[in-house]
């Protein structure tokens, strides 16, 4: 683990994507796997994407801005993802973008993908025109956030949402 603190920064045009059809494009601005804490105060996240495409065989796309997930190690021990906090942040036009591919891979979480022992708090944040897009099928969930199983948690306090989109479910939040 460790600690990351960012204040009054702009994260713009971050892109996680590759030409590897087996890769999972995740977290256009922030990728978080293991223990520790990250805090973002009054930051602006604009036009960040988890995006990729290779001959109609791409992997899944998770979290245009943020990917948070713990895992089980080789000894089946849980490794927690830690805690990420956003306070007073703005999220504009971030996306997880895919083409579905031959294997019908999803696009999940326009701003955030939170699963497997991840803990994320959004306080006093605005979410405008974020999306999950999938051009071949509508296999897309959580225009702002996808909160999956295995003890993943997301807390939204005093947040505002406008114009967010997901093809299958949860224009704002899918759980």
PDB file of C-alpha atoms in Angstrom:
ATOM      1  CA  UNK A   1       0.000   0.000   0.000  1.00  0.00           C
ATOM      2  CA  UNK A   2       0.852   3.625   0.008  1.00  0.00           C
ATOM      3  CA  UNK A   3      -0.803   7.014  -0.044  1.00  0.00           C
ATOM      4  CA  UNK A   4      -1.594   9.277  -2.983  1.00  0.00           C
ATOM      5  CA  UNK A   5      -3.097  12.755  -2.583  1.00  0.00           C
ATOM      6  CA  UNK A   6      -3.998  15.014  -5.524  1.00  0.00           C
ATOM      7  CA  UNK A   7      -5.524  18.487  -5.216  1.00  0.00           C
ATOM      8  CA  UNK A   8      -6.836  20.868  -7.878  1.00  0.00           C
ATOM      9  CA  UNK A   9      -5.445  18.879 -10.804  1.00  0.00           C
ATOM     10  CA  UNK A  10      -6.948  18.213 -14.223  1.00  0.00           C
ATOM     11  CA  UNK A  11      -6.859  14.684 -15.632  1.00  0.00           C
ATOM     12  CA  UNK A  12      -7.718  15.005 -19.312  1.00  0.00           C
ATOM     13  CA  UNK A  13      -7.586  12.722 -22.362  1.00  0.00           C
ATOM     14  CA  UNK A  14      -6.155   9.769 -20.442  1.00  0.00           C
ATOM     15  CA  UNK A  15      -6.608   6.613 -22.492  1.00  0.00           C
ATOM     16  CA  UNK A  16      -6.139   3.035 -21.447  1.00  0.00           C
ATOM     17  CA  UNK A  17      -6.231   0.825 -24.475  1.00  0.00           C
ATOM     18  CA  UNK A  18      -4.107  -1.513 -26.484  1.00  0.00           C
ATOM     19  CA  UNK A  19      -4.099  -3.581 -29.618  1.00  0.00           C
ATOM     20  CA  UNK A  20      -4.016  -6.815 -27.629  1.00  0.00           C
ATOM     21  CA  UNK A  21      -7.381  -8.577 -28.063  1.00  0.00           C
ATOM     22  CA  UNK A  22      -6.975 -10.414 -24.757  1.00  0.00           C
ATOM     23  CA  UNK A  23      -6.275  -7.264 -22.744  1.00  0.00           C
ATOM     24  CA  UNK A  24      -8.819  -5.684 -20.425  1.00  0.00           C
ATOM     25  CA  UNK A  25      -8.623  -1.926 -20.908  1.00  0.00           C
ATOM     26  CA  UNK A  26      -9.170  -0.429 -17.470  1.00  0.00           C
ATOM     27  CA  UNK A  27      -8.926   2.965 -15.798  1.00  0.00           C
ATOM     28  CA  UNK A  28      -8.215   5.761 -18.302  1.00  0.00           C
ATOM     29  CA  UNK A  29      -6.819   8.042 -15.567  1.00  0.00           C
ATOM     30  CA  UNK A  30      -6.340   5.908 -12.421  1.00  0.00           C
ATOM     31  CA  UNK A  31      -5.717   2.176 -12.043  1.00  0.00           C
ATOM     32  CA  UNK A  32      -5.755   0.859  -8.485  1.00  0.00           C
ATOM     33  CA  UNK A  33      -5.221  -2.798  -7.550  1.00  0.00           C
ATOM     34  CA  UNK A  34      -3.660  -3.197  -4.113  1.00  0.00           C
ATOM     35  CA  UNK A  35      -3.884  -1.819  -0.576  1.00  0.00           C
ATOM     36  CA  UNK A  36      -3.401   1.833   0.165  1.00  0.00           C
ATOM     37  CA  UNK A  37      -5.322   5.067  -0.096  1.00  0.00           C
ATOM     38  CA  UNK A  38      -5.808   7.666  -2.798  1.00  0.00           C
ATOM     39  CA  UNK A  39      -7.548  11.006  -2.257  1.00  0.00           C
ATOM     40  CA  UNK A  40      -8.557  13.482  -4.952  1.00  0.00           C
ATOM     41  CA  UNK A  41      -9.705  16.954  -3.846  1.00  0.00           C
ATOM     42  CA  UNK A  42     -11.297  19.446  -6.269  1.00  0.00           C
ATOM     43  CA  UNK A  43      -9.937  17.639  -9.328  1.00  0.00           C
ATOM     44  CA  UNK A  44     -11.376  17.726 -12.843  1.00  0.00           C
ATOM     45  CA  UNK A  45     -11.613  14.526 -14.921  1.00  0.00           C
ATOM     46  CA  UNK A  46     -12.452  15.136 -18.578  1.00  0.00           C
ATOM     47  CA  UNK A  47     -12.521  12.879 -21.648  1.00  0.00           C
ATOM     48  CA  UNK A  48     -10.670   9.932 -20.116  1.00  0.00           C
ATOM     49  CA  UNK A  49     -11.392   6.519 -21.672  1.00  0.00           C
ATOM     50  CA  UNK A  50     -10.914   2.810 -21.374  1.00  0.00           C
ATOM     51  CA  UNK A  51     -10.988   2.037 -25.087  1.00  0.00           C
ATOM     52  CA  UNK A  52      -9.619  -0.499 -27.526  1.00  0.00           C
ATOM     53  CA  UNK A  53     -10.398  -2.430 -30.638  1.00  0.00           C
ATOM     54  CA  UNK A  54      -8.622  -5.097 -32.618  1.00  0.00           C
ATOM     55  CA  UNK A  55     -10.232  -6.818 -35.588  1.00  0.00           C
ATOM     56  CA  UNK A  56     -13.552  -7.111 -33.785  1.00  0.00           C
ATOM     57  CA  UNK A  57     -11.951  -9.225 -31.005  1.00  0.00           C
ATOM     58  CA  UNK A  58     -11.278  -6.819 -28.188  1.00  0.00           C
ATOM     59  CA  UNK A  59     -11.320  -7.415 -24.448  1.00  0.00           C
ATOM     60  CA  UNK A  60     -13.654  -5.834 -21.936  1.00  0.00           C
ATOM     61  CA  UNK A  61     -13.489  -2.123 -21.078  1.00  0.00           C
ATOM     62  CA  UNK A  62     -13.740  -1.148 -17.416  1.00  0.00           C
ATOM     63  CA  UNK A  63     -13.845   2.363 -15.902  1.00  0.00           C
ATOM     64  CA  UNK A  64     -13.163   5.391 -18.090  1.00  0.00           C
ATOM     65  CA  UNK A  65     -11.490   7.166 -15.158  1.00  0.00           C
ATOM     66  CA  UNK A  66     -11.004   4.616 -12.385  1.00  0.00           C
ATOM     67  CA  UNK A  67     -10.559   0.867 -12.021  1.00  0.00           C
ATOM     68  CA  UNK A  68     -10.572  -0.498  -8.461  1.00  0.00           C
ATOM     69  CA  UNK A  69     -10.406  -4.206  -7.758  1.00  0.00           C
ATOM     70  CA  UNK A  70      -8.663  -6.437  -5.275  1.00  0.00           C
ATOM     71  CA  UNK A  71      -7.838 -10.031  -6.044  1.00  0.00           C
ATOM     72  CA  UNK A  72      -6.978 -13.407  -4.577  1.00  0.00           C
ATOM     73  CA  UNK A  73      -3.305 -14.303  -4.704  1.00  0.00           C
ATOM     74  CA  UNK A  74      -1.789 -17.684  -5.567  1.00  0.00           C
ATOM     75  CA  UNK A  75      -2.459 -18.825  -1.990  1.00  0.00           C
ATOM     76  CA  UNK A  76      -6.149 -17.787  -2.179  1.00  0.00           C
ATOM     77  CA  UNK A  77      -5.507 -14.925   0.203  1.00  0.00           C
ATOM     78  CA  UNK A  78      -7.580 -11.764  -0.353  1.00  0.00           C
ATOM     79  CA  UNK A  79      -5.583  -8.694  -1.373  1.00  0.00           C
ATOM     80  CA  UNK A  80      -7.802  -5.664  -0.801  1.00  0.00           C
ATOM     81  CA  UNK A  81      -7.887  -2.770  -3.241  1.00  0.00           C
ATOM     82  CA  UNK A  82      -7.775  -0.108  -0.563  1.00  0.00           C
ATOM     83  CA  UNK A  83      -9.790   3.106  -0.429  1.00  0.00           C
ATOM     84  CA  UNK A  84     -10.183   5.878  -2.997  1.00  0.00           C
ATOM     85  CA  UNK A  85     -11.914   9.165  -2.095  1.00  0.00           C
ATOM     86  CA  UNK A  86     -13.057  11.940  -4.423  1.00  0.00           C
ATOM     87  CA  UNK A  87     -14.134  15.226  -2.793  1.00  0.00           C
ATOM     88  CA  UNK A  88     -15.529  18.130  -4.809  1.00  0.00           C
ATOM     89  CA  UNK A  89     -14.438  16.596  -8.113  1.00  0.00           C
ATOM     90  CA  UNK A  90     -16.060  17.040 -11.539  1.00  0.00           C
ATOM     91  CA  UNK A  91     -16.358  14.267 -14.117  1.00  0.00           C
ATOM     92  CA  UNK A  92     -17.194  15.303 -17.694  1.00  0.00           C
ATOM     93  CA  UNK A  93     -17.463  13.128 -20.822  1.00  0.00           C
ATOM     94  CA  UNK A  94     -15.489  10.141 -19.572  1.00  0.00           C
ATOM     95  CA  UNK A  95     -16.252   6.745 -21.120  1.00  0.00           C
ATOM     96  CA  UNK A  96     -15.645   3.037 -21.366  1.00  0.00           C
ATOM     97  CA  UNK A  97     -15.881   2.344 -25.106  1.00  0.00           C
ATOM     98  CA  UNK A  98     -15.903  -0.961 -26.966  1.00  0.00           C
ATOM     99  CA  UNK A  99     -17.277  -2.704 -30.011  1.00  0.00           C
ATOM    100  CA  UNK A 100     -18.492  -5.859 -28.261  1.00  0.00           C
ATOM    101  CA  UNK A 101     -16.246  -8.028 -30.348  1.00  0.00           C
ATOM    102  CA  UNK A 102     -16.708 -11.618 -31.330  1.00  0.00           C
ATOM    103  CA  UNK A 103     -17.004 -12.638 -27.692  1.00  0.00           C
ATOM    104  CA  UNK A 104     -19.628 -10.026 -26.758  1.00  0.00           C
ATOM    105  CA  UNK A 105     -17.312  -8.322 -24.244  1.00  0.00           C
ATOM    106  CA  UNK A 106     -18.961  -5.583 -22.163  1.00  0.00           C
ATOM    107  CA  UNK A 107     -18.166  -1.943 -21.563  1.00  0.00           C
ATOM    108  CA  UNK A 108     -18.652  -1.177 -17.875  1.00  0.00           C
ATOM    109  CA  UNK A 109     -18.466   1.994 -15.754  1.00  0.00           C
ATOM    110  CA  UNK A 110     -18.112   5.279 -17.672  1.00  0.00           C
ATOM    111  CA  UNK A 111     -16.329   6.859 -14.691  1.00  0.00           C
ATOM    112  CA  UNK A 112     -15.622   4.008 -12.278  1.00  0.00           C
ATOM    113  CA  UNK A 113     -15.466   0.221 -12.100  1.00  0.00           C
ATOM    114  CA  UNK A 114     -15.481  -0.957  -8.467  1.00  0.00           C
ATOM    115  CA  UNK A 115     -15.287  -4.617  -7.548  1.00  0.00           C
ATOM    116  CA  UNK A 116     -13.627  -7.209  -5.315  1.00  0.00           C
ATOM    117  CA  UNK A 117     -12.882  -5.530  -2.029  1.00  0.00           C
ATOM    118  CA  UNK A 118     -12.639  -1.991  -3.438  1.00  0.00           C
ATOM    119  CA  UNK A 119     -13.982   0.970  -1.448  1.00  0.00           C
ATOM    120  CA  UNK A 120     -14.680   4.285  -3.199  1.00  0.00           C
ATOM    121  CA  UNK A 121     -16.307   7.443  -1.811  1.00  0.00           C
ATOM    122  CA  UNK A 122     -17.591  10.318  -3.954  1.00  0.00           C
ATOM    123  CA  UNK A 123     -18.548  13.420  -1.930  1.00  0.00           C
ATOM    124  CA  UNK A 124     -19.904  16.670  -3.407  1.00  0.00           C
ATOM    125  CA  UNK A 125     -19.002  15.567  -6.948  1.00  0.00           C
ATOM    126  CA  UNK A 126     -20.678  16.297 -10.305  1.00  0.00           C
ATOM    127  CA  UNK A 127     -21.074  13.737 -13.084  1.00  0.00           C
ATOM    128  CA  UNK A 128     -22.036  15.130 -16.504  1.00  0.00           C
ATOM    129  CA  UNK A 129     -22.324  13.280 -19.823  1.00  0.00           C
ATOM    130  CA  UNK A 130     -20.270  10.225 -18.894  1.00  0.00           C
ATOM    131  CA  UNK A 131     -21.069   7.006 -20.745  1.00  0.00           C
ATOM    132  CA  UNK A 132     -20.456   3.393 -21.512  1.00  0.00           C
ATOM    133  CA  UNK A 133     -20.721   2.690 -25.208  1.00  0.00           C
ATOM    134  CA  UNK A 134     -20.640  -0.492 -27.215  1.00  0.00           C
ATOM    135  CA  UNK A 135     -21.176  -0.122 -30.948  1.00  0.00           C
ATOM    136  CA  UNK A 136     -21.909  -3.758 -31.835  1.00  0.00           C
ATOM    137  CA  UNK A 137     -24.298  -4.548 -29.014  1.00  0.00           C
ATOM    138  CA  UNK A 138     -25.752  -2.686 -26.083  1.00  0.00           C
ATOM    139  CA  UNK A 139     -23.682  -4.701 -23.603  1.00  0.00           C
ATOM    140  CA  UNK A 140     -22.852  -1.664 -21.446  1.00  0.00           C
ATOM    141  CA  UNK A 141     -23.610  -0.944 -17.777  1.00  0.00           C
ATOM    142  CA  UNK A 142     -23.177   1.990 -15.396  1.00  0.00           C
ATOM    143  CA  UNK A 143     -22.841   5.367 -17.151  1.00  0.00           C
ATOM    144  CA  UNK A 144     -21.156   6.723 -14.017  1.00  0.00           C
ATOM    145  CA  UNK A 145     -20.264   3.630 -11.990  1.00  0.00           C
ATOM    146  CA  UNK A 146     -20.464  -0.131 -11.994  1.00  0.00           C
ATOM    147  CA  UNK A 147     -20.322  -1.627  -8.509  1.00  0.00           C
ATOM    148  CA  UNK A 148     -19.742  -5.378  -8.682  1.00  0.00           C
ATOM    149  CA  UNK A 149     -19.837  -8.201  -6.205  1.00  0.00           C
ATOM    150  CA  UNK A 150     -17.234  -9.526  -3.786  1.00  0.00           C
ATOM    151  CA  UNK A 151     -17.605  -6.694  -1.267  1.00  0.00           C
ATOM    152  CA  UNK A 152     -17.017  -3.800  -3.665  1.00  0.00           C
ATOM    153  CA  UNK A 153     -18.577  -0.625  -2.234  1.00  0.00           C
ATOM    154  CA  UNK A 154     -19.263   2.852  -3.550  1.00  0.00           C
ATOM    155  CA  UNK A 155     -20.711   5.724  -1.556  1.00  0.00           C
ATOM    156  CA  UNK A 156     -22.158   8.840  -3.195  1.00  0.00           C
ATOM    157  CA  UNK A 157     -22.782  11.837  -0.887  1.00  0.00           C
ATOM    158  CA  UNK A 158     -24.397  15.062  -2.129  1.00  0.00           C
ATOM    159  CA  UNK A 159     -23.498  14.361  -5.770  1.00  0.00           C
ATOM    160  CA  UNK A 160     -25.218  15.709  -8.905  1.00  0.00           C
ATOM    161  CA  UNK A 161     -25.834  13.711 -12.102  1.00  0.00           C
ATOM    162  CA  UNK A 162     -26.764  14.967 -15.580  1.00  0.00           C
ATOM    163  CA  UNK A 163     -26.933  13.320 -19.012  1.00  0.00           C
ATOM    164  CA  UNK A 164     -25.026  10.104 -18.216  1.00  0.00           C
ATOM    165  CA  UNK A 165     -25.724   7.050 -20.411  1.00  0.00           C
ATOM    166  CA  UNK A 166     -25.502   3.247 -20.393  1.00  0.00           C
ATOM    167  CA  UNK A 167     -27.003   1.030 -23.090  1.00  0.00           C
ATOM    168  CA  UNK A 168     -28.245  -1.814 -20.866  1.00  0.00           C
ATOM    169  CA  UNK A 169     -28.707  -0.439 -17.419  1.00  0.00           C
ATOM    170  CA  UNK A 170     -27.834   2.154 -14.855  1.00  0.00           C
ATOM    171  CA  UNK A 171     -27.405   5.480 -16.630  1.00  0.00           C
ATOM    172  CA  UNK A 172     -25.918   6.649 -13.340  1.00  0.00           C
ATOM    173  CA  UNK A 173     -25.060   3.591 -11.220  1.00  0.00           C
ATOM    174  CA  UNK A 174     -25.336  -0.134 -11.933  1.00  0.00           C
ATOM    175  CA  UNK A 175     -25.063  -2.522  -9.011  1.00  0.00           C
TER     176      UNK A 175
END
